[in-house]
């Protein structure tokens, strides 16, 4: 009697594996002309002369027996449709691509996060009056726009509409309606803020406010009136844009 084991497979990964066997992915980069190798091309011509796939290949370091680093990079870009899509991928999602193990996935995640940190550092050096929703969004898009979980921030402002500090109130709640007014206004009272702006991200990428977003905005505005700490705006942030309640006439 013969027994057959049940094997769980990833169909997407199998398709990519099939494409590898049907295409000449086996040429090693070390066999290429020197001026076509990603590292050498960057050294000779500068980083601007190197494609995104080649830059990713440099980060990967080397390929596998079946596929070189450049073709692995091309598979990554194809799987996630763009560099932006790859930058938003998780550790597990990256490892679904042939040739990508934990070490290479971690290297890519670290590189993308380093870029976000640079964006954050650069944005925070700019002196901003926080009555400009677009300027506020530019600061916080690299901080929370890419997050997979919802994060809710309060920005504490002085009488000149300059930032005293910001505080992450919650992260990982299913929706903004679960945020309590006391969690938002406690730091405002502690640091003697004259007003606040609240903001949160939409992991879905959608910029339209949900019914829960409208409820929490109304609730916080009413609490701010009682405490004499006005809520100047509520921003919804994604990686590619923002929605301002103030700009849309939704602040009471």
PDB file of C-alpha atoms in Angstrom:
ATOM      1  CA  UNK A   1       0.000   0.000   0.000  1.00  0.00           C
ATOM      2  CA  UNK A   2       1.330   3.397  -0.940  1.00  0.00           C
ATOM      3  CA  UNK A   3       0.607   6.587   0.936  1.00  0.00           C
ATOM      4  CA  UNK A   4       0.736  10.012  -0.671  1.00  0.00           C
ATOM      5  CA  UNK A   5       1.789  12.978   1.461  1.00  0.00           C
ATOM      6  CA  UNK A   6      -0.173  16.205   1.212  1.00  0.00           C
ATOM      7  CA  UNK A   7       2.159  19.000   0.166  1.00  0.00           C
ATOM      8  CA  UNK A   8       1.235  22.675   0.593  1.00  0.00           C
ATOM      9  CA  UNK A   9       2.590  24.811  -2.191  1.00  0.00           C
ATOM     10  CA  UNK A  10       2.605  28.484  -3.057  1.00  0.00           C
ATOM     11  CA  UNK A  11       1.139  28.702  -6.600  1.00  0.00           C
ATOM     12  CA  UNK A  12       2.638  32.139  -7.273  1.00  0.00           C
ATOM     13  CA  UNK A  13       6.090  30.973  -6.315  1.00  0.00           C
ATOM     14  CA  UNK A  14       5.664  27.852  -8.477  1.00  0.00           C
ATOM     15  CA  UNK A  15       4.781  30.030 -11.486  1.00  0.00           C
ATOM     16  CA  UNK A  16       7.915  32.093 -10.951  1.00  0.00           C
ATOM     17  CA  UNK A  17       9.981  28.908 -10.555  1.00  0.00           C
ATOM     18  CA  UNK A  18       8.570  27.667 -13.888  1.00  0.00           C
ATOM     19  CA  UNK A  19       9.517  30.946 -15.559  1.00  0.00           C
ATOM     20  CA  UNK A  20      13.067  30.509 -14.298  1.00  0.00           C
ATOM     21  CA  UNK A  21      13.399  27.068 -15.868  1.00  0.00           C
ATOM     22  CA  UNK A  22      11.963  28.273 -19.196  1.00  0.00           C
ATOM     23  CA  UNK A  23      14.217  31.343 -19.431  1.00  0.00           C
ATOM     24  CA  UNK A  24      17.998  31.678 -19.477  1.00  0.00           C
ATOM     25  CA  UNK A  25      18.410  32.993 -15.942  1.00  0.00           C
ATOM     26  CA  UNK A  26      21.569  30.971 -15.355  1.00  0.00           C
ATOM     27  CA  UNK A  27      24.274  33.351 -16.602  1.00  0.00           C
ATOM     28  CA  UNK A  28      26.461  34.466 -13.730  1.00  0.00           C
ATOM     29  CA  UNK A  29      27.131  38.182 -13.369  1.00  0.00           C
ATOM     30  CA  UNK A  30      30.843  37.430 -13.045  1.00  0.00           C
ATOM     31  CA  UNK A  31      30.697  36.113 -16.635  1.00  0.00           C
ATOM     32  CA  UNK A  32      29.317  39.434 -17.938  1.00  0.00           C
ATOM     33  CA  UNK A  33      31.507  42.127 -19.500  1.00  0.00           C
ATOM     34  CA  UNK A  34      32.889  44.229 -16.665  1.00  0.00           C
ATOM     35  CA  UNK A  35      31.126  47.422 -17.764  1.00  0.00           C
ATOM     36  CA  UNK A  36      27.731  45.647 -17.591  1.00  0.00           C
ATOM     37  CA  UNK A  37      28.086  44.407 -14.016  1.00  0.00           C
ATOM     38  CA  UNK A  38      26.008  46.492 -11.581  1.00  0.00           C
ATOM     39  CA  UNK A  39      28.768  47.267  -9.072  1.00  0.00           C
ATOM     40  CA  UNK A  40      31.325  48.151 -11.713  1.00  0.00           C
ATOM     41  CA  UNK A  41      28.776  50.228 -13.633  1.00  0.00           C
ATOM     42  CA  UNK A  42      27.999  52.230 -10.490  1.00  0.00           C
ATOM     43  CA  UNK A  43      31.689  52.785  -9.716  1.00  0.00           C
ATOM     44  CA  UNK A  44      32.473  53.923 -13.255  1.00  0.00           C
ATOM     45  CA  UNK A  45      29.350  55.971 -14.043  1.00  0.00           C
ATOM     46  CA  UNK A  46      27.717  56.848 -10.716  1.00  0.00           C
ATOM     47  CA  UNK A  47      24.478  55.579  -9.124  1.00  0.00           C
ATOM     48  CA  UNK A  48      22.259  57.528 -11.552  1.00  0.00           C
ATOM     49  CA  UNK A  49      23.480  55.316 -14.411  1.00  0.00           C
ATOM     50  CA  UNK A  50      22.292  52.130 -12.695  1.00  0.00           C
ATOM     51  CA  UNK A  51      18.732  50.818 -13.030  1.00  0.00           C
ATOM     52  CA  UNK A  52      16.504  50.008 -10.056  1.00  0.00           C
ATOM     53  CA  UNK A  53      16.918  46.281 -10.727  1.00  0.00           C
ATOM     54  CA  UNK A  54      20.699  46.674 -10.740  1.00  0.00           C
ATOM     55  CA  UNK A  55      20.653  48.689  -7.507  1.00  0.00           C
ATOM     56  CA  UNK A  56      18.549  45.976  -5.881  1.00  0.00           C
ATOM     57  CA  UNK A  57      20.994  43.359  -7.189  1.00  0.00           C
ATOM     58  CA  UNK A  58      23.853  45.223  -5.493  1.00  0.00           C
ATOM     59  CA  UNK A  59      21.936  45.049  -2.215  1.00  0.00           C
ATOM     60  CA  UNK A  60      21.231  41.340  -2.712  1.00  0.00           C
ATOM     61  CA  UNK A  61      24.943  40.716  -3.197  1.00  0.00           C
ATOM     62  CA  UNK A  62      24.666  37.465  -5.117  1.00  0.00           C
ATOM     63  CA  UNK A  63      22.127  35.174  -6.657  1.00  0.00           C
ATOM     64  CA  UNK A  64      21.653  31.429  -6.392  1.00  0.00           C
ATOM     65  CA  UNK A  65      22.710  28.484  -8.528  1.00  0.00           C
ATOM     66  CA  UNK A  66      19.543  28.873 -10.612  1.00  0.00           C
ATOM     67  CA  UNK A  67      19.192  32.656 -10.858  1.00  0.00           C
ATOM     68  CA  UNK A  68      21.568  35.605 -10.663  1.00  0.00           C
ATOM     69  CA  UNK A  69      21.030  38.689  -8.516  1.00  0.00           C
ATOM     70  CA  UNK A  70      19.874  40.959 -11.365  1.00  0.00           C
ATOM     71  CA  UNK A  71      17.205  38.518 -12.515  1.00  0.00           C
ATOM     72  CA  UNK A  72      16.142  37.979  -8.905  1.00  0.00           C
ATOM     73  CA  UNK A  73      15.718  41.757  -8.632  1.00  0.00           C
ATOM     74  CA  UNK A  74      13.631  41.793 -11.814  1.00  0.00           C
ATOM     75  CA  UNK A  75      11.394  39.066 -10.372  1.00  0.00           C
ATOM     76  CA  UNK A  76      10.923  41.163  -7.238  1.00  0.00           C
ATOM     77  CA  UNK A  77       9.872  44.200  -9.259  1.00  0.00           C
ATOM     78  CA  UNK A  78       7.536  42.058 -11.371  1.00  0.00           C
ATOM     79  CA  UNK A  79       5.987  40.370  -8.329  1.00  0.00           C
ATOM     80  CA  UNK A  80       5.291  43.689  -6.552  1.00  0.00           C
ATOM     81  CA  UNK A  81       4.610  45.623  -9.801  1.00  0.00           C
ATOM     82  CA  UNK A  82       6.882  48.574  -8.969  1.00  0.00           C
ATOM     83  CA  UNK A  83       9.648  49.817  -6.706  1.00  0.00           C
ATOM     84  CA  UNK A  84       6.970  51.414  -4.537  1.00  0.00           C
ATOM     85  CA  UNK A  85       5.182  48.081  -4.216  1.00  0.00           C
ATOM     86  CA  UNK A  86       8.410  46.339  -3.261  1.00  0.00           C
ATOM     87  CA  UNK A  87       9.156  49.001  -0.643  1.00  0.00           C
ATOM     88  CA  UNK A  88       5.786  48.250   0.984  1.00  0.00           C
ATOM     89  CA  UNK A  89       6.235  44.460   0.962  1.00  0.00           C
ATOM     90  CA  UNK A  90       6.646  42.525   4.189  1.00  0.00           C
ATOM     91  CA  UNK A  91       9.484  40.187   5.124  1.00  0.00           C
ATOM     92  CA  UNK A  92       7.309  37.148   4.420  1.00  0.00           C
ATOM     93  CA  UNK A  93       6.010  38.490   1.094  1.00  0.00           C
ATOM     94  CA  UNK A  94       9.535  39.125  -0.194  1.00  0.00           C
ATOM     95  CA  UNK A  95      10.542  35.552   0.634  1.00  0.00           C
ATOM     96  CA  UNK A  96       7.821  34.248  -1.671  1.00  0.00           C
ATOM     97  CA  UNK A  97      10.065  35.255  -4.587  1.00  0.00           C
ATOM     98  CA  UNK A  98      12.594  32.620  -5.725  1.00  0.00           C
ATOM     99  CA  UNK A  99      16.131  33.476  -4.647  1.00  0.00           C
ATOM    100  CA  UNK A 100      15.048  35.585  -1.659  1.00  0.00           C
ATOM    101  CA  UNK A 101      15.721  34.193   1.799  1.00  0.00           C
ATOM    102  CA  UNK A 102      15.498  35.872   5.209  1.00  0.00           C
ATOM    103  CA  UNK A 103      18.909  37.569   4.983  1.00  0.00           C
ATOM    104  CA  UNK A 104      18.219  39.184   1.605  1.00  0.00           C
ATOM    105  CA  UNK A 105      14.702  40.211   2.592  1.00  0.00           C
ATOM    106  CA  UNK A 106      16.039  41.847   5.764  1.00  0.00           C
ATOM    107  CA  UNK A 107      18.669  43.719   3.735  1.00  0.00           C
ATOM    108  CA  UNK A 108      15.987  45.149   1.435  1.00  0.00           C
ATOM    109  CA  UNK A 109      13.692  46.082   4.324  1.00  0.00           C
ATOM    110  CA  UNK A 110      16.602  47.838   6.038  1.00  0.00           C
ATOM    111  CA  UNK A 111      17.458  49.796   2.877  1.00  0.00           C
ATOM    112  CA  UNK A 112      13.888  51.008   2.378  1.00  0.00           C
ATOM    113  CA  UNK A 113      13.534  51.942   6.051  1.00  0.00           C
ATOM    114  CA  UNK A 114      16.818  53.852   5.924  1.00  0.00           C
ATOM    115  CA  UNK A 115      15.400  55.902   3.047  1.00  0.00           C
ATOM    116  CA  UNK A 116      12.237  56.616   5.043  1.00  0.00           C
ATOM    117  CA  UNK A 117      14.367  57.688   8.000  1.00  0.00           C
ATOM    118  CA  UNK A 118      16.226  60.096   5.721  1.00  0.00           C
ATOM    119  CA  UNK A 119      12.920  61.531   4.468  1.00  0.00           C
ATOM    120  CA  UNK A 120      11.728  61.925   8.054  1.00  0.00           C
ATOM    121  CA  UNK A 121      14.955  63.600   9.180  1.00  0.00           C
ATOM    122  CA  UNK A 122      14.941  65.993   6.221  1.00  0.00           C
ATOM    123  CA  UNK A 123      11.273  66.908   6.654  1.00  0.00           C
ATOM    124  CA  UNK A 124      11.645  67.582  10.366  1.00  0.00           C
ATOM    125  CA  UNK A 125      14.445  70.082   9.769  1.00  0.00           C
ATOM    126  CA  UNK A 126      12.083  72.283   7.791  1.00  0.00           C
ATOM    127  CA  UNK A 127      10.508  75.023   9.900  1.00  0.00           C
ATOM    128  CA  UNK A 128       6.780  74.662   9.338  1.00  0.00           C
ATOM    129  CA  UNK A 129       3.813  76.637  10.556  1.00  0.00           C
ATOM    130  CA  UNK A 130       1.252  73.977  11.115  1.00  0.00           C
ATOM    131  CA  UNK A 131      -1.626  75.847   9.499  1.00  0.00           C
ATOM    132  CA  UNK A 132      -0.627  74.340   6.121  1.00  0.00           C
ATOM    133  CA  UNK A 133      -2.071  70.806   5.748  1.00  0.00           C
ATOM    134  CA  UNK A 134       0.173  69.973   2.779  1.00  0.00           C
ATOM    135  CA  UNK A 135       3.303  70.884   4.754  1.00  0.00           C
ATOM    136  CA  UNK A 136       2.160  68.777   7.704  1.00  0.00           C
ATOM    137  CA  UNK A 137       1.424  65.848   5.389  1.00  0.00           C
ATOM    138  CA  UNK A 138       4.910  66.044   3.839  1.00  0.00           C
ATOM    139  CA  UNK A 139       6.427  65.574   7.283  1.00  0.00           C
ATOM    140  CA  UNK A 140       4.276  62.629   8.319  1.00  0.00           C
ATOM    141  CA  UNK A 141       3.905  60.692   5.061  1.00  0.00           C
ATOM    142  CA  UNK A 142       7.337  59.016   5.458  1.00  0.00           C
ATOM    143  CA  UNK A 143       6.631  58.392   9.146  1.00  0.00           C
ATOM    144  CA  UNK A 144       3.247  56.641   9.022  1.00  0.00           C
ATOM    145  CA  UNK A 145       2.122  56.544   5.380  1.00  0.00           C
ATOM    146  CA  UNK A 146       3.673  53.116   4.720  1.00  0.00           C
ATOM    147  CA  UNK A 147       2.577  51.409   7.946  1.00  0.00           C
ATOM    148  CA  UNK A 148       0.479  48.236   7.676  1.00  0.00           C
ATOM    149  CA  UNK A 149      -1.340  49.050  10.917  1.00  0.00           C
ATOM    150  CA  UNK A 150      -3.289  52.183  11.741  1.00  0.00           C
ATOM    151  CA  UNK A 151      -1.337  54.736  13.774  1.00  0.00           C
ATOM    152  CA  UNK A 152      -2.961  57.773  15.428  1.00  0.00           C
ATOM    153  CA  UNK A 153      -0.875  60.869  16.246  1.00  0.00           C
ATOM    154  CA  UNK A 154      -1.544  64.151  17.998  1.00  0.00           C
ATOM    155  CA  UNK A 155       0.614  67.198  17.194  1.00  0.00           C
ATOM    156  CA  UNK A 156       0.851  69.688  20.050  1.00  0.00           C
ATOM    157  CA  UNK A 157       1.064  73.334  18.975  1.00  0.00           C
ATOM    158  CA  UNK A 158       1.979  76.583  20.706  1.00  0.00           C
ATOM    159  CA  UNK A 159       0.220  79.919  20.241  1.00  0.00           C
ATOM    160  CA  UNK A 160       2.293  80.608  17.086  1.00  0.00           C
ATOM    161  CA  UNK A 161       1.174  77.309  15.504  1.00  0.00           C
ATOM    162  CA  UNK A 162       4.649  75.844  15.897  1.00  0.00           C
ATOM    163  CA  UNK A 163       5.081  72.254  16.990  1.00  0.00           C
ATOM    164  CA  UNK A 164       5.887  71.598  20.640  1.00  0.00           C
ATOM    165  CA  UNK A 165       6.098  67.861  20.034  1.00  0.00           C
ATOM    166  CA  UNK A 166       4.078  64.987  18.607  1.00  0.00           C
ATOM    167  CA  UNK A 167       2.771  61.920  20.391  1.00  0.00           C
ATOM    168  CA  UNK A 168       1.715  58.573  18.946  1.00  0.00           C
ATOM    169  CA  UNK A 169      -1.524  57.903  20.794  1.00  0.00           C
ATOM    170  CA  UNK A 170      -2.287  54.421  19.476  1.00  0.00           C
ATOM    171  CA  UNK A 171      -1.089  51.898  16.933  1.00  0.00           C
ATOM    172  CA  UNK A 172      -2.789  48.785  15.652  1.00  0.00           C
ATOM    173  CA  UNK A 173      -6.411  49.570  16.484  1.00  0.00           C
ATOM    174  CA  UNK A 174      -8.946  48.483  13.891  1.00  0.00           C
ATOM    175  CA  UNK A 175     -10.302  51.989  13.437  1.00  0.00           C
ATOM    176  CA  UNK A 176      -9.880  55.525  14.717  1.00  0.00           C
ATOM    177  CA  UNK A 177     -13.211  55.467  16.573  1.00  0.00           C
ATOM    178  CA  UNK A 178     -11.504  53.449  19.331  1.00  0.00           C
ATOM    179  CA  UNK A 179      -9.270  56.425  20.195  1.00  0.00           C
ATOM    180  CA  UNK A 180     -10.371  58.114  23.429  1.00  0.00           C
ATOM    181  CA  UNK A 181     -10.370  61.874  23.876  1.00  0.00           C
ATOM    182  CA  UNK A 182      -8.427  61.621  27.136  1.00  0.00           C
ATOM    183  CA  UNK A 183      -5.543  59.854  25.336  1.00  0.00           C
ATOM    184  CA  UNK A 184      -5.383  62.737  22.868  1.00  0.00           C
ATOM    185  CA  UNK A 185      -5.757  65.642  25.293  1.00  0.00           C
ATOM    186  CA  UNK A 186      -3.676  64.371  28.233  1.00  0.00           C
ATOM    187  CA  UNK A 187      -0.366  65.194  26.487  1.00  0.00           C
ATOM    188  CA  UNK A 188      -1.840  68.504  25.268  1.00  0.00           C
ATOM    189  CA  UNK A 189      -2.595  69.504  28.866  1.00  0.00           C
ATOM    190  CA  UNK A 190       0.747  68.178  30.128  1.00  0.00           C
ATOM    191  CA  UNK A 191       2.766  70.257  27.652  1.00  0.00           C
ATOM    192  CA  UNK A 192       0.495  73.307  27.796  1.00  0.00           C
ATOM    193  CA  UNK A 193      -0.487  73.122  24.114  1.00  0.00           C
ATOM    194  CA  UNK A 194      -2.643  75.940  22.732  1.00  0.00           C
ATOM    195  CA  UNK A 195      -4.111  73.740  20.026  1.00  0.00           C
ATOM    196  CA  UNK A 196      -3.660  70.362  18.359  1.00  0.00           C
ATOM    197  CA  UNK A 197      -3.751  68.611  15.002  1.00  0.00           C
ATOM    198  CA  UNK A 198      -4.625  64.922  14.893  1.00  0.00           C
ATOM    199  CA  UNK A 199      -3.713  62.557  12.105  1.00  0.00           C
ATOM    200  CA  UNK A 200      -3.731  58.890  11.294  1.00  0.00           C
ATOM    201  CA  UNK A 201      -2.844  56.647   8.379  1.00  0.00           C
ATOM    202  CA  UNK A 202      -5.068  54.462   6.232  1.00  0.00           C
ATOM    203  CA  UNK A 203      -3.191  51.200   5.490  1.00  0.00           C
ATOM    204  CA  UNK A 204      -5.700  50.572   2.687  1.00  0.00           C
ATOM    205  CA  UNK A 205      -4.312  53.563   0.791  1.00  0.00           C
ATOM    206  CA  UNK A 206      -7.786  55.110   0.512  1.00  0.00           C
ATOM    207  CA  UNK A 207      -7.975  58.794   1.367  1.00  0.00           C
ATOM    208  CA  UNK A 208     -11.717  59.133   1.910  1.00  0.00           C
ATOM    209  CA  UNK A 209     -12.714  59.491   5.586  1.00  0.00           C
ATOM    210  CA  UNK A 210     -14.728  56.619   7.017  1.00  0.00           C
ATOM    211  CA  UNK A 211     -17.846  57.125   9.173  1.00  0.00           C
ATOM    212  CA  UNK A 212     -15.632  56.308  12.178  1.00  0.00           C
ATOM    213  CA  UNK A 213     -13.176  59.047  11.136  1.00  0.00           C
ATOM    214  CA  UNK A 214     -16.014  61.566  11.035  1.00  0.00           C
ATOM    215  CA  UNK A 215     -17.247  60.475  14.478  1.00  0.00           C
ATOM    216  CA  UNK A 216     -13.861  60.752  16.182  1.00  0.00           C
ATOM    217  CA  UNK A 217     -13.259  64.159  14.584  1.00  0.00           C
ATOM    218  CA  UNK A 218     -16.584  65.452  15.919  1.00  0.00           C
ATOM    219  CA  UNK A 219     -15.928  63.957  19.347  1.00  0.00           C
ATOM    220  CA  UNK A 220     -12.419  65.420  19.614  1.00  0.00           C
ATOM    221  CA  UNK A 221     -13.560  68.836  18.370  1.00  0.00           C
ATOM    222  CA  UNK A 222     -16.276  68.946  21.036  1.00  0.00           C
ATOM    223  CA  UNK A 223     -13.793  67.914  23.733  1.00  0.00           C
ATOM    224  CA  UNK A 224     -11.350  70.565  22.524  1.00  0.00           C
ATOM    225  CA  UNK A 225     -14.000  73.264  22.864  1.00  0.00           C
ATOM    226  CA  UNK A 226     -14.661  72.268  26.478  1.00  0.00           C
ATOM    227  CA  UNK A 227     -10.928  72.237  27.319  1.00  0.00           C
ATOM    228  CA  UNK A 228     -10.181  75.389  25.309  1.00  0.00           C
ATOM    229  CA  UNK A 229      -7.654  73.412  23.238  1.00  0.00           C
ATOM    230  CA  UNK A 230      -8.965  73.643  19.662  1.00  0.00           C
ATOM    231  CA  UNK A 231      -8.495  70.836  17.149  1.00  0.00           C
ATOM    232  CA  UNK A 232      -7.271  72.700  14.067  1.00  0.00           C
ATOM    233  CA  UNK A 233      -7.321  69.797  11.632  1.00  0.00           C
ATOM    234  CA  UNK A 234      -7.539  66.047  11.209  1.00  0.00           C
ATOM    235  CA  UNK A 235      -5.372  64.539   8.483  1.00  0.00           C
ATOM    236  CA  UNK A 236      -5.614  61.126   6.876  1.00  0.00           C
ATOM    237  CA  UNK A 237      -2.185  60.082   5.607  1.00  0.00           C
ATOM    238  CA  UNK A 238      -1.138  57.475   3.057  1.00  0.00           C
ATOM    239  CA  UNK A 239       2.187  56.848   1.372  1.00  0.00           C
ATOM    240  CA  UNK A 240       1.101  58.897  -1.641  1.00  0.00           C
ATOM    241  CA  UNK A 241      -1.180  61.612  -0.351  1.00  0.00           C
ATOM    242  CA  UNK A 242      -3.318  63.115   2.367  1.00  0.00           C
ATOM    243  CA  UNK A 243      -6.858  64.224   3.172  1.00  0.00           C
ATOM    244  CA  UNK A 244      -7.445  67.332   5.287  1.00  0.00           C
ATOM    245  CA  UNK A 245     -10.744  67.707   7.135  1.00  0.00           C
ATOM    246  CA  UNK A 246     -10.017  71.445   7.362  1.00  0.00           C
ATOM    247  CA  UNK A 247      -9.551  71.796   3.592  1.00  0.00           C
ATOM    248  CA  UNK A 248     -12.835  69.975   3.022  1.00  0.00           C
ATOM    249  CA  UNK A 249     -14.769  72.145   5.474  1.00  0.00           C
ATOM    250  CA  UNK A 250     -15.316  69.333   7.971  1.00  0.00           C
ATOM    251  CA  UNK A 251     -13.845  70.985  11.062  1.00  0.00           C
ATOM    252  CA  UNK A 252     -16.439  72.542  13.353  1.00  0.00           C
TER     253      UNK A 252
END
